[in-house]
CSV table of C-alpha atoms in Angstrom, one decimal:
chain,number,residue,atom,x,y,z
A,112,MET,CA,-58.8,17.0,-84.0
A,113,GLU,CA,-55.2,17.5,-83.0
A,114,LYS,CA,-54.5,18.7,-86.6
A,115,GLU,CA,-57.4,21.2,-86.4
A,116,ASN,CA,-56.0,22.6,-83.1
A,117,ILE,CA,-52.6,23.1,-84.6
A,118,ILE,CA,-54.1,24.9,-87.6
A,119,LYS,CA,-56.2,27.2,-85.3
A,120,THR,CA,-53.2,27.9,-83.2
A,121,PHE,CA,-51.1,28.8,-86.3
A,122,ILE,CA,-53.9,31.1,-87.6
A,123,THR,CA,-54.2,32.8,-84.2
A,124,MET,CA,-50.4,33.4,-84.1
A,125,LEU,CA,-50.5,34.8,-87.6
A,126,ILE,CA,-53.3,37.2,-86.7
A,127,LEU,CA,-51.3,38.3,-83.6
A,128,ILE,CA,-48.2,38.9,-85.7
A,129,LEU,CA,-50.1,40.9,-88.2
A,130,THR,CA,-51.7,43.0,-85.5
A,131,LEU,CA,-48.3,43.7,-83.9
A,132,ASN,CA,-46.9,44.7,-87.3
A,133,LEU,CA,-49.8,47.1,-87.9
A,134,SER,CA,-49.4,48.6,-84.5
A,135,PHE,CA,-45.7,49.1,-85.1
A,136,ALA,CA,-46.4,50.8,-88.4
A,137,ALA,CA,-48.8,53.2,-86.8
A,138,ASP,CA,-46.2,54.2,-84.2
A,139,THR,CA,-43.6,55.1,-86.8
A,140,THR,CA,-45.5,57.9,-88.5
A,141,THR,CA,-46.2,61.5,-87.7
A,142,GLY,CA,-48.9,61.6,-90.3
A,143,ALA,CA,-48.7,64.3,-93.0
A,144,VAL,CA,-47.7,67.1,-90.7
A,145,SER,CA,-45.9,69.8,-92.7
A,146,LEU,CA,-43.3,72.0,-91.1
A,147,LYS,CA,-42.3,75.1,-93.2
A,148,LEU,CA,-40.1,78.1,-92.7
A,149,LEU,CA,-42.3,81.1,-93.5
A,150,ASN,CA,-39.6,83.8,-93.1
A,151,GLN,CA,-36.6,84.9,-91.2
A,152,ASN,CA,-36.1,88.4,-89.7
A,153,PRO,CA,-33.8,90.0,-90.5
A,154,ASP,CA,-33.1,88.6,-93.9
A,155,PRO,CA,-30.3,88.1,-94.2
A,156,VAL,CA,-29.0,88.1,-90.6
A,157,LYS,CA,-25.5,89.2,-89.8
A,158,ALA,CA,-23.0,87.0,-88.0
A,159,GLY,CA,-23.3,87.5,-84.2
A,160,GLU,CA,-26.9,88.8,-84.4
A,161,ILE,CA,-30.3,87.4,-83.4
A,162,VAL,CA,-32.7,86.0,-86.0
A,163,THR,CA,-36.4,85.4,-85.6
A,164,LEU,CA,-37.9,82.4,-87.4
A,165,ARG,CA,-41.6,81.8,-88.1
A,166,ILE,CA,-42.5,78.2,-88.6
A,167,SER,CA,-45.9,77.0,-89.8
A,168,VAL,CA,-47.4,73.6,-88.7
A,169,GLU,CA,-50.2,72.0,-90.7
A,170,ASN,CA,-51.6,68.4,-91.1
A,171,PHE,CA,-52.5,67.7,-94.8
A,172,GLY,CA,-53.1,64.0,-94.1
A,173,GLY,CA,-56.4,62.2,-93.5
A,174,THR,CA,-55.7,61.3,-89.9
A,175,SER,CA,-55.2,63.6,-86.9
A,176,VAL,CA,-51.9,63.4,-85.1
A,177,GLU,CA,-52.1,63.5,-81.3
A,178,GLY,CA,-49.7,64.8,-78.7
A,179,TYR,CA,-47.6,66.8,-81.2
A,180,THR,CA,-44.6,68.9,-80.1
A,181,VAL,CA,-42.4,71.2,-82.1
A,182,LYS,CA,-38.9,72.0,-80.8
A,183,PHE,CA,-35.8,74.0,-81.8
A,184,GLU,CA,-32.5,72.1,-81.8
A,185,ASP,CA,-29.2,73.9,-81.6
A,186,ASN,CA,-27.2,73.4,-84.8
A,187,TYR,CA,-24.0,75.3,-85.5
A,188,PRO,CA,-23.9,78.2,-86.1
A,189,PHE,CA,-27.4,78.7,-84.4
A,190,THR,CA,-28.2,78.4,-80.7
A,191,LEU,CA,-31.5,79.3,-79.0
A,192,PHE,CA,-31.4,82.9,-77.8
A,193,GLU,CA,-31.1,83.1,-74.0
A,194,SER,CA,-34.4,82.3,-72.2
A,195,GLU,CA,-36.5,82.0,-75.4
A,196,LYS,CA,-39.0,79.1,-75.7
A,197,ARG,CA,-37.4,76.0,-77.1
A,198,GLU,CA,-40.5,73.9,-77.7
A,199,TYR,CA,-44.2,74.2,-78.2
A,200,TYR,CA,-46.8,71.5,-77.2
A,201,LEU,CA,-49.5,71.7,-79.8
A,202,GLY,CA,-51.6,68.7,-78.7
A,203,THR,CA,-53.7,67.3,-81.5
A,204,ILE,CA,-53.0,68.5,-85.1
A,205,LEU,CA,-56.3,68.0,-86.9
A,206,ALA,CA,-56.4,66.3,-90.3
A,207,ASN,CA,-57.2,67.8,-93.7
A,208,ALA,CA,-55.7,71.2,-93.2
A,209,LYS,CA,-57.4,74.1,-94.9
A,210,ASP,CA,-56.6,77.7,-95.6
A,211,ASN,CA,-55.6,79.7,-92.5
A,212,SER,CA,-55.5,76.5,-90.4
A,213,ALA,CA,-51.8,76.6,-89.8
A,214,GLN,CA,-50.3,77.2,-86.4
A,215,ILE,CA,-47.5,79.7,-86.5
A,216,LEU,CA,-44.6,79.3,-84.1
A,217,LYS,CA,-41.7,81.7,-83.4
A,218,PHE,CA,-38.1,80.8,-82.4
A,219,LYS,CA,-35.3,83.2,-81.8
A,220,ALA,CA,-31.7,82.0,-82.4
A,221,LYS,CA,-28.3,83.6,-82.0
A,222,VAL,CA,-25.8,83.3,-84.9
A,223,SER,CA,-22.2,82.6,-84.1
A,224,GLU,CA,-19.8,85.5,-84.6
A,225,GLU,CA,-17.2,83.2,-86.1
A,226,ILE,CA,-19.3,82.2,-89.1
A,227,SER,CA,-18.6,83.2,-92.7
A,228,GLU,CA,-21.2,84.5,-95.1
A,229,GLY,CA,-23.5,81.8,-96.6
A,230,ASN,CA,-26.6,79.8,-96.2
A,231,TYR,CA,-26.7,77.5,-93.1
A,232,PRO,CA,-29.3,74.9,-92.0
A,233,ILE,CA,-31.4,75.5,-88.9
A,234,LYS,CA,-33.0,72.4,-87.4
A,235,ILE,CA,-36.7,72.1,-86.3
A,236,ILE,CA,-38.1,68.8,-84.9
A,237,GLY,CA,-41.7,67.6,-84.7
A,238,ILE,CA,-42.5,64.8,-82.3
A,239,ASN,CA,-45.8,62.8,-81.9
A,240,LYS,CA,-47.1,61.3,-78.7
A,241,ASN,CA,-45.2,58.0,-79.4
A,242,GLY,CA,-41.9,59.8,-79.6
A,243,VAL,CA,-41.6,59.4,-83.4
A,244,LYS,CA,-39.5,62.4,-84.7
A,245,GLN,CA,-39.8,64.4,-87.9
A,246,THR,CA,-36.7,66.5,-88.5
A,247,LYS,CA,-36.7,69.4,-90.9
A,248,GLU,CA,-33.7,71.6,-91.9
A,249,PHE,CA,-34.3,75.1,-93.3
A,250,LEU,CA,-31.6,77.3,-94.9
A,251,VAL,CA,-31.0,80.7,-93.2
A,252,GLU,CA,-29.0,83.3,-95.0
A,253,VAL,CA,-26.2,84.9,-93.1
A,254,ASN,CA,-24.1,87.9,-94.0
A,255,SER,CA,-20.7,88.2,-92.3
A,256,GLU,CA,-19.4,91.1,-90.4
A,257,ALA,CA,-16.0,90.6,-92.1
A,258,ASN,CA,-14.1,93.6,-93.2
A,259,ALA,CA,-10.7,93.8,-94.8
A,260,GLU,CA,-8.3,96.7,-95.1
A,261,ILE,CA,-4.7,97.2,-96.4
A,262,SER,CA,-2.6,97.0,-93.3
A,263,SER,CA,0.8,97.6,-94.9
A,264,ILE,CA,2.6,98.2,-98.2
A,265,SER,CA,6.2,97.2,-98.6
A,266,VAL,CA,8.1,98.1,-101.7
A,267,ASP,CA,11.7,98.4,-102.7
A,268,THR,CA,12.9,101.6,-104.4
A,269,LEU,CA,11.4,101.7,-107.9
A,270,ILE,CA,14.0,102.1,-110.6
A,271,PRO,CA,12.6,102.8,-114.0
A,272,GLY,CA,12.8,99.7,-116.2
A,273,GLU,CA,13.9,97.3,-113.4
A,274,LYS,CA,11.7,94.6,-111.8
A,275,THR,CA,11.0,94.9,-108.2
A,276,GLN,CA,8.4,93.5,-105.7
A,277,ILE,CA,5.5,95.2,-103.9
A,278,LYS,CA,4.0,93.4,-100.9
A,279,PHE,CA,0.5,94.2,-99.6
A,280,GLY,CA,-0.7,93.2,-96.1
A,281,ILE,CA,-4.4,92.5,-96.1
A,282,LYS,CA,-6.0,92.2,-92.7
A,283,ASN,CA,-9.4,91.1,-91.6
A,284,VAL,CA,-10.6,93.7,-89.1
A,285,GLY,CA,-14.2,92.4,-89.0
A,286,LYS,CA,-16.0,90.2,-86.6
A,287,SER,CA,-16.0,87.0,-88.7
A,288,ASP,CA,-13.8,85.1,-91.2
A,289,LEU,CA,-13.5,86.3,-94.8
A,290,GLU,CA,-13.7,83.9,-97.7
A,291,ASN,CA,-13.0,84.2,-101.4
A,292,VAL,CA,-11.4,87.7,-101.2
A,293,LYS,CA,-10.3,89.3,-104.4
A,294,PHE,CA,-7.6,92.0,-104.1
A,295,SER,CA,-6.5,94.3,-106.9
A,296,TRP,CA,-4.3,97.5,-107.2
A,297,GLU,CA,-3.6,100.1,-109.8
A,298,SER,CA,-1.2,103.0,-110.2
A,299,GLN,CA,-2.0,106.5,-111.6
A,300,GLU,CA,-1.5,106.6,-115.4
A,301,ASP,CA,0.0,103.1,-115.4
A,302,ILE,CA,3.3,104.4,-114.1
A,303,ILE,CA,3.7,101.0,-112.3
A,304,LEU,CA,2.7,97.8,-114.1
A,305,PRO,CA,2.6,94.2,-113.0
A,306,VAL,CA,5.0,91.7,-114.6
A,307,GLY,CA,4.2,88.1,-115.4
A,308,SER,CA,0.7,88.3,-113.9
A,309,GLY,CA,-2.3,90.6,-113.5
A,310,ASN,CA,-2.8,93.3,-110.9
A,311,PHE,CA,-5.1,91.1,-108.8
A,312,LYS,CA,-5.0,87.9,-106.6
A,313,TYR,CA,-7.5,85.8,-104.7
A,314,ILE,CA,-7.3,84.8,-101.0
A,315,ASP,CA,-9.3,81.7,-100.1
A,316,ARG,CA,-9.7,82.6,-96.4
A,317,ILE,CA,-8.6,85.2,-93.9
A,318,SER,CA,-9.5,84.4,-90.3
A,319,LYS,CA,-10.8,87.1,-88.0
A,320,GLY,CA,-7.9,89.3,-86.9
A,321,ASN,CA,-5.4,87.6,-89.2
A,322,GLU,CA,-3.3,89.1,-92.1
A,323,GLU,CA,-2.3,87.8,-95.5
A,324,ILE,CA,0.7,89.1,-97.5
A,325,LEU,CA,0.3,89.3,-101.3
A,326,THR,CA,3.4,89.8,-103.4
A,327,PHE,CA,3.4,91.3,-106.9
A,328,GLU,CA,6.4,91.7,-109.3
A,329,VAL,CA,6.3,95.1,-111.0
A,330,VAL,CA,8.2,97.4,-113.3
A,331,SER,CA,8.0,101.2,-113.4
A,332,ASP,CA,7.8,103.6,-116.4
A,333,LEU,CA,11.2,104.1,-118.1
A,334,ASP,CA,10.5,107.8,-118.4
A,335,PHE,CA,9.5,108.4,-114.8
A,336,PRO,CA,12.1,109.2,-112.1
A,337,PRO,CA,12.5,106.7,-109.2
A,338,LEU,CA,9.7,106.7,-106.8
A,339,GLN,CA,8.5,104.8,-103.7
A,340,HIS,CA,5.1,103.7,-102.4
A,341,PHE,CA,3.2,105.1,-105.4
A,342,VAL,CA,0.4,102.6,-105.4
A,343,SER,CA,-3.3,103.2,-104.9
């Protein structure tokens, strides 16, 4: 009898453990809820501007998901625009989504003015009633407001047949950083020619408001009289 009681107790504990495990598993899923970025407007967006994102929410699983919320999370270079809605409570997301069953949400975000051109992740989070999160990141295309101009040209007197240096100041006068800048120069009728390298150079990065100096070694035409600042 005592042995039977021990066996029954063990079986009861085993069932209890299995039940707890199953309950825990149910709490760690958000079902088959799909979050998708439908589009961004404008596309691409410029640094410092506002972008509107349309997110679709559908449940392709066989079980409805209750108490579902979708929220926007600030993630550099994106922050929620002023008083725009940060989260939507959708309630129950019905199972077995069909055509035209998606719920469409809109979020407005401001892009940092300091960002360079490229694709950056924006973060959207889905949360079920048990607090289980589903995090999705979508790439948003950003164009920079960077703009470079020649801020200075420094050159010694050009003496035909002799090497000298020309220095160009390249300044970023835009609203954001510049990356992978290619600078080149040429002279009329090849009167001035580069020595030892080409007539172009690359700059990895120019921060907003900063200036980079590029130096070229050149020689002028032997048959041309001395000249200065004859570079276009």
